[in-house]
Amino acid sequence: MGELEMEKHVLYILSVEKKKDDFESVVMEHLRINGAYWGLTTLDLLGKLGTVDSDEVVSWILKCQHDSGGFGGNIGHDPHILYTLSAVQILALLNNLDVLDVDKLTNYISGLQNEDGSFSGDVWGEVDTRFSYIAICCLSILHRLDRINVEKAVNYIVSCKNLDGGFGCTPGGESHAGQIFCCVGALAITGSLHHVDKDLLGWWLCERQVKSGGLNGRPEKLPDVCYSWWVLSSLIMIDRVHWIDKEKLVRFILDCQDKENGGISDRPDDAVDVFHTYFGVAGLSLLEYPGLKAIDPAYALPVDIINRIFFGR
Amino acid sequence: MHGRPRKPLKPEEGAASFAKAANLRTLQAQLLHNHHHKIYIKDALDLSSKLLEINPEAYTAWNYRKLAVEHNLRSETDPDSIKAILSEELRLVESALRRNFKSYGAWHHRKWVLSKGNSSLDHEFRLLDQFQKADSRNFHAWNYRRFVAALKNVSEEEELKFTTDMINTNFSNYSAWHNRSVLLSHLLKQRVQGYFPREKVLTEEYDLVHQALFTDPDDQSGWFYHLWLLDQTVKPDAPLLVSSWPVHGSDLIISLGRNLDGRALSPFTSFHSDTGEFPLILYFNQAVEGVDSSTVTVESVFDKNADLMWRPLLTNNSGNAQVWVTYLKLPDVKDHSLKAYPVGVSIGHTQGIISSGGSHYSHPSQFEFTVSLQPIDSEHAERGPGTEMVVWKDGNFHTNKTILQDVSPTIDYFDQLRIEKDIEPTTSMWHAKTVANEIVLFRELLSEINCKIGKLTLARLLIGHDSIMSYNKTPYSYKRVYSQEVLELLSDLMKLDPSHSRYYKDEHSLVLMCQVTSNKELLLRHCWYYKESTSWSIHNSICLRLNNLSLSRIGSVENLLWVQMLDLSHNELRSIEGLEGMQLLSCLNLSNNKLSSFTALEPLRLLKSLKVLDISYNELGAHSIDTTRYLCSSPLSHTVGSDWDVDKCETDDVKVTNYWDVVLIFRGLHLTQLDIVGNAISDDKFKLLLAKVLPSLKWLDGEDVC
């Protein structure tokens, strides 16, 4: 298993940023801003954010913003709340939130709230609790949570709670670890975790750990490194993370490293990507792996950044 | 990237990938060009199809197509042409989904097209049948199915039948079980014909899920469904009052300052107050809202009922809590006669107390007790808990069988809170019979195969059995018959399934606490007298010593509302959730546990009488990840205003931003004694901060602070 190949992962992330010619990079072009968030956050957790030219990043991000206030996934692509979150997170990471026209951005997000409290992802009206989380997370970081109807937003999320204690995309939707992270995260940020049955959901979540030590996202599915984040962060927010075997999970994540070229994959010996590299490193941070910065389970940003935003002066 | 093997590309693959990438990049650039210039001619549309068939995740291309459809529909009046435009969209989505079944953009595009009307919903069901056969767990397809079923007004019963078919084809289909639980709970709630009585339906569901569980006990698909059924069977819907303090029939003696020695007083009913008030606590079986002076009437000479403020004991501001408290003000008493003032409490005679599930409190009950005041002795007015240092060593605790025997009858008061029950006997019989049946079945399963879910379910069933039987009784009048067996099952599980051992450990702790606290003889074995060499007012105090029990979690607090001095040291506690219910607590020992963050101490903020706290030898400050960060009220969760004043505590040496949790937890406490040595964080700078945050502190780690 060995140790976390910190140096190699840093080099891998820096190389992904430059690589634009292979098919996978082109397929992902429309969500480059998500990729930037995954890569930059990983670098920060590894203590290497300083290697990045932050002015360059910030000016590129601002080029992704539309008149509506929302951000696209890359220059020229349509605005969507999914990419708006990444933009806000990256600017927070780089301590550069003051470049934003906060009112304009806030108007974009609050304008996506529907009558029933739910949020649409963009003007085309897809509704999903992922978007509720994003809206709440962004506005909280910007200290503008009062600009939406929080009570209705919370009630909508609660209406997506299932009989297994988990949450789905919309009312009646099946519980899924990624969706549970979004809903539990939104409830955590709004001080509403009393709506969660912590023991019931905690049992469902801890049973995501399979024999190999990895975590799956739903019952009877394969484990995947990305669930190290979705499941772990949810378990931490409800104080039930001790219900899984942390050491076995650490081993599983380390087994998914490409020890030659850096990067982390979904399962051992699969192809690596920046998405799973982020989730692997963030998962290890939640597991208190030595040498990594601590990450906040609700905002998905390093703890020191969140503490600076909420407790700094 | 999911499930793609990690291997370097061969040169010819590399070249092919490069060509593919170049083609895709051109398509994407042209698409964005057409989109920005609002070009919706056929060639441009064909190009976007080509792009989406290669990359269904290119969301801007879906948006472009929606704009194009709207544009083209505007100039179109011929119904066939309109239909053709929409059909082309459906065809494209279908083709994109065949490429990537999980594309959110493609599924939403299909919904968007359907919402325009003009499409055959039967066709959608046929397509879904195909897709759901190919991947019966795809949650996008299930979501889409619910969408189409609602659009077509398909009855929930019909959809329920679909889940039966799916489960009969392959019971290992969690998605089908999930959809079943959604549909069935609607049908039960609305008492749809054929889904009433509830008991008959649930019995059939038990039969169905048994087939899944007993065929392959390791397959999780049926686990959660069975647990849901069990919950429906065991948990009463309506909120119930399970205990109170003071208890019914008790004669409370409250001292306002001096000691009470020389009188054979019950530690269970005597109470010291230096704030001139005493708590009235109501403990429900589940979280409720709406406890106030209109739903609870308190008749006493102390306060007008309408003036009483009921507070939920909560660490958030939901207004929904299992424990509620109000404080009654004591009158100024000058005469020394021990007059007993009667207090009557009646609950739920008007509607308004509601569970979070929406059920009303429907068992109006009342209880009475008396309060006598022990007047202040000016000579000893300064005496009370916290006027002398408490030393938690074994030598200071002793049992005195005779005195304990004398006072022990008072514990029987707990038995006298009668909660009238009016559940129809047949229903109640069904509940007990069903659980008994399940117990037999799972014992049989375990005689054939040693499986984790069998053991865990049996443990839950036995707990359920005991709790059903005890709902009709009061805590001490029902003897829990299965506690020991449950403890053994949980111990077995820790060995059988070591990855989740701490889940079983937590359950074990709850059962153990229930066992200890709901049996009078056992409870008295943990009651000790605390006595210091020099006498002071709490020398008559009983200390409940639950130390060295390897507890990882606290439970059964409803049986412990009377406790004023509690020793929980040398356990494995990570959390003290629930302790907030013990409003009389003045001395608490939590040393030598596994408390790993200050935010985990949040329940202490609600303990108004707490004076003496020992949290030495824990793991405070030793962890980078705080697992109670969001369960504690703070600006992070918007449960404390961002205007909270930390600056006051700032010193040159201590940056308060780094200690926000310490300030948040301790600033509301009125501790006179704190022990915190033996934690990762206990250096001198930190102690300076503590002295600042806790101005009432007299002793810190055994040393005089003043």
Coordinates of C-alpha atoms in Angstrom, one line a residue, chain A residues 20-24 26-30 71-80 83 122 124-128 130 140 145 162-164 169-176 179 188-191 193-194 197-200 203-204 206-209 218-221 224 226 236-245 248 255-259 263-273 275-276 285-288 294-299 303 306-308 310-313, chain B residues 1-7 17-18 20-22 24-25 28 32 35-36 54-55 57-60 63-64 66-67 70 99 102 104-105 108 111-112 135 137-139 142-143 146 172 174-176 178-179 181-182 185 218-221 223-224 227-228 231-232 235 314 316-318 320 452-453 456 460 497-504 506-507 510 553 574-575 577 622-631 634-639 644 646-647 650 655-657 660:
Chain A
K20 CA -5.8 20.0 -23.4
D21 CA -5.3 17.8 -26.4
D22 CA -6.5 14.3 -25.5
F23 CA -10.1 13.2 -25.9
E24 CA -10.9 13.2 -22.1
V26 CA -12.0 17.9 -24.5
V27 CA -15.0 15.9 -23.2
M28 CA -14.5 17.7 -19.9
E29 CA -14.0 21.2 -21.4
H30 CA -17.4 22.4 -20.4
F71 CA -20.9 31.4 -14.1
G72 CA -20.4 28.9 -17.0
G73 CA -18.2 25.9 -16.8
N74 CA -15.7 27.5 -19.2
I75 CA -15.5 30.7 -21.3
G76 CA -18.5 30.8 -23.7
H77 CA -20.5 28.1 -22.0
D78 CA -23.9 28.9 -20.4
P79 CA -24.3 29.9 -16.8
H80 CA -25.4 27.2 -14.3
Y83 CA -20.3 26.1 -12.0
D122 CA -30.5 27.4 -14.4
W124 CA -34.2 25.7 -17.9
G125 CA -35.8 24.6 -14.6
E126 CA -34.2 21.3 -13.7
V127 CA -34.8 20.9 -9.9
D128 CA -32.5 18.9 -7.7
R130 CA -27.9 19.4 -5.3
S140 CA -23.4 31.4 3.2
L145 CA -28.2 33.6 3.3
N162 CA -36.6 8.8 2.7
L163 CA -37.6 6.0 5.0
D164 CA -34.0 4.7 5.1
C169 CA -32.8 14.4 -5.8
T170 CA -36.5 15.3 -5.6
P171 CA -39.3 14.0 -3.4
G172 CA -39.5 10.2 -3.8
G173 CA -36.0 9.9 -5.3
E174 CA -33.8 7.1 -4.0
S175 CA -31.2 7.8 -1.4
H176 CA -27.7 8.2 -2.8
Q179 CA -27.3 13.4 -2.7
A188 CA -25.7 21.7 8.5
I189 CA -25.1 25.1 7.1
T190 CA -28.6 26.2 8.0
G191 CA -28.5 24.8 11.6
L193 CA -29.5 18.9 11.4
H194 CA -32.3 18.1 13.8
D197 CA -32.4 10.8 12.0
K198 CA -28.7 10.5 12.8
D199 CA -28.7 6.9 14.0
L200 CA -30.8 5.6 11.1
W203 CA -26.3 3.0 10.0
W204 CA -27.2 3.3 6.3
C206 CA -21.7 3.1 7.6
E207 CA -23.0 0.0 5.8
R208 CA -21.6 1.6 2.6
Q209 CA -18.2 0.2 3.6
R218 CA -25.9 2.9 -2.6
P219 CA -26.6 -0.7 -1.3
E220 CA -25.2 -3.5 -3.4
K221 CA -23.0 -1.2 -5.6
D224 CA -15.5 4.1 -5.5
C226 CA -15.4 9.5 -4.6
I236 CA -18.8 13.5 10.1
M237 CA -21.5 16.1 10.0
I238 CA -23.8 13.8 12.0
D239 CA -21.0 12.6 14.3
R240 CA -21.2 8.9 13.3
V241 CA -17.8 8.6 11.4
H242 CA -16.5 6.2 14.1
W243 CA -19.0 3.6 12.9
I244 CA -16.7 2.7 9.9
D245 CA -13.2 1.2 9.9
K248 CA -9.3 0.0 6.1
D255 CA -4.4 1.4 -3.1
C256 CA -6.1 3.5 -5.8
Q257 CA -3.0 5.8 -6.3
D258 CA -1.1 5.6 -9.5
K259 CA 2.3 5.4 -7.7
G263 CA -3.3 10.8 -9.4
I264 CA -6.0 8.6 -7.8
S265 CA -8.6 6.5 -9.5
D266 CA -12.1 5.2 -8.6
R267 CA -10.8 1.7 -7.8
P268 CA -7.4 0.1 -7.7
D269 CA -5.7 -0.1 -11.2
D270 CA -8.2 2.0 -13.0
A271 CA -7.3 5.2 -14.9
V272 CA -6.8 8.2 -12.7
D273 CA -8.5 11.6 -13.0
F275 CA -12.0 14.3 -9.8
H276 CA -11.0 11.1 -8.0
S285 CA -7.9 14.7 5.1
L286 CA -11.2 13.8 6.7
L287 CA -9.5 10.7 8.0
E288 CA -6.8 12.9 9.6
A294 CA -8.0 19.6 7.4
I295 CA -11.1 20.1 5.2
D296 CA -14.5 21.3 6.3
P297 CA -17.1 18.6 5.7
A298 CA -20.0 21.0 4.9
Y299 CA -18.3 23.7 2.7
V303 CA -11.0 24.5 7.6
I306 CA -13.9 28.6 6.5
N307 CA -12.7 29.8 9.9
R308 CA -11.3 32.9 8.3
F310 CA -16.7 33.0 9.7
F311 CA -14.5 33.9 12.6
G312 CA -11.8 36.2 11.2
R313 CA -11.9 39.9 11.5
Chain B
M1 CA -13.8 8.4 -15.2
H2 CA -15.3 5.3 -13.9
G3 CA -14.2 1.7 -14.3
R4 CA -11.6 2.3 -17.1
P5 CA -8.5 0.3 -16.7
R6 CA -5.2 2.2 -16.0
K7 CA -2.9 1.5 -18.9
S17 CA -7.7 9.6 -29.5
F18 CA -6.0 12.8 -30.8
K20 CA -11.3 12.1 -32.0
A21 CA -10.4 15.0 -29.7
A22 CA -9.7 17.3 -32.6
L24 CA -14.9 17.0 -30.9
R25 CA -13.2 20.3 -30.2
Q28 CA -17.8 22.2 -29.6
L32 CA -20.8 27.7 -29.2
H35 CA -25.3 29.4 -30.0
H36 CA -23.9 32.8 -29.5
I54 CA -20.6 11.9 -28.8
N55 CA -20.7 14.0 -25.6
E57 CA -22.7 16.0 -21.0
A58 CA -22.2 19.1 -23.2
Y59 CA -25.0 21.0 -21.4
T60 CA -24.8 24.2 -23.4
N63 CA -29.7 24.6 -24.0
Y64 CA -29.0 25.5 -27.6
K66 CA -34.1 24.1 -26.4
L67 CA -33.8 27.6 -27.8
E70 CA -38.7 27.2 -29.2
R99 CA -24.3 6.5 -24.9
K102 CA -26.4 8.8 -16.4
Y104 CA -28.5 14.6 -16.2
G105 CA -28.7 17.0 -19.2
H108 CA -33.8 16.8 -18.2
K111 CA -38.7 16.0 -19.4
W112 CA -38.6 19.4 -21.0
D135 CA -30.1 -1.4 -15.6
R137 CA -30.9 0.4 -10.4
N138 CA -30.5 3.5 -12.6
F139 CA -31.9 6.2 -10.4
W142 CA -36.7 5.6 -11.7
N143 CA -37.0 9.4 -11.2
R146 CA -42.2 8.7 -11.3
S172 CA -31.7 -7.7 -5.0
Y174 CA -32.8 -1.7 -3.6
S175 CA -34.3 0.8 -6.0
A176 CA -37.5 -1.2 -6.3
H178 CA -37.2 2.1 -2.1
N179 CA -39.9 3.0 -4.5
S181 CA -41.6 2.2 0.6
V182 CA -42.5 5.6 -0.9
S185 CA -46.5 4.9 2.9
D218 CA -25.9 -10.8 3.1
D219 CA -27.7 -8.9 0.4
Q220 CA -28.6 -5.5 1.8
S221 CA -31.6 -4.8 -0.5
W223 CA -32.4 -4.8 5.3
F224 CA -33.6 -1.2 5.4
L227 CA -36.1 -2.0 9.6
W228 CA -38.8 0.4 8.3
D231 CA -40.3 0.9 13.2
Q232 CA -43.9 1.0 12.0
K235 CA -42.8 3.0 17.6
L314 CA -31.9 21.8 22.4
N316 CA -30.3 24.1 17.9
N317 CA -33.2 26.5 17.4
S318 CA -35.8 24.2 15.9
N320 CA -38.7 20.8 18.5
K452 CA -24.8 -10.4 10.9
I453 CA -28.2 -9.1 9.8
L456 CA -28.6 -7.4 14.5
R460 CA -33.5 -4.9 17.5
D497 CA -18.3 -7.5 11.9
P498 CA -15.3 -5.7 13.3
S499 CA -15.4 -2.9 10.7
H500 CA -18.6 -1.6 12.3
S501 CA -17.7 -2.6 15.9
R502 CA -18.2 0.9 17.2
Y503 CA -21.8 1.0 15.9
Y504 CA -22.5 -2.1 17.9
D506 CA -22.8 2.5 20.9
E507 CA -25.9 0.3 20.8
L510 CA -27.5 2.4 25.2
R553 CA -22.7 6.9 24.5
R574 CA -17.2 10.5 22.5
S575 CA -20.5 12.3 22.9
E577 CA -25.7 14.2 23.8
A622 CA -5.9 16.3 19.5
H623 CA -8.0 16.1 16.3
S624 CA -7.9 18.1 13.1
I625 CA -11.4 17.0 12.2
D626 CA -14.2 18.1 14.5
T627 CA -17.2 15.7 14.2
T628 CA -19.5 17.9 16.2
R629 CA -18.6 21.2 14.4
Y630 CA -22.1 21.3 12.8
L631 CA -24.1 19.8 15.7
S634 CA -22.3 28.6 16.0
P635 CA -22.0 31.2 13.2
L636 CA -20.9 28.3 10.9
S637 CA -24.5 26.9 11.0
H638 CA -26.1 30.3 11.4
T639 CA -27.5 29.3 14.8
W644 CA -21.2 37.2 19.1
V646 CA -15.3 37.1 20.9
D647 CA -13.2 40.2 21.1
E650 CA -8.8 38.5 23.1
K655 CA -5.8 34.6 19.0
V656 CA -9.5 34.0 19.7
T657 CA -10.2 33.1 16.1
W660 CA -13.8 30.2 18.9

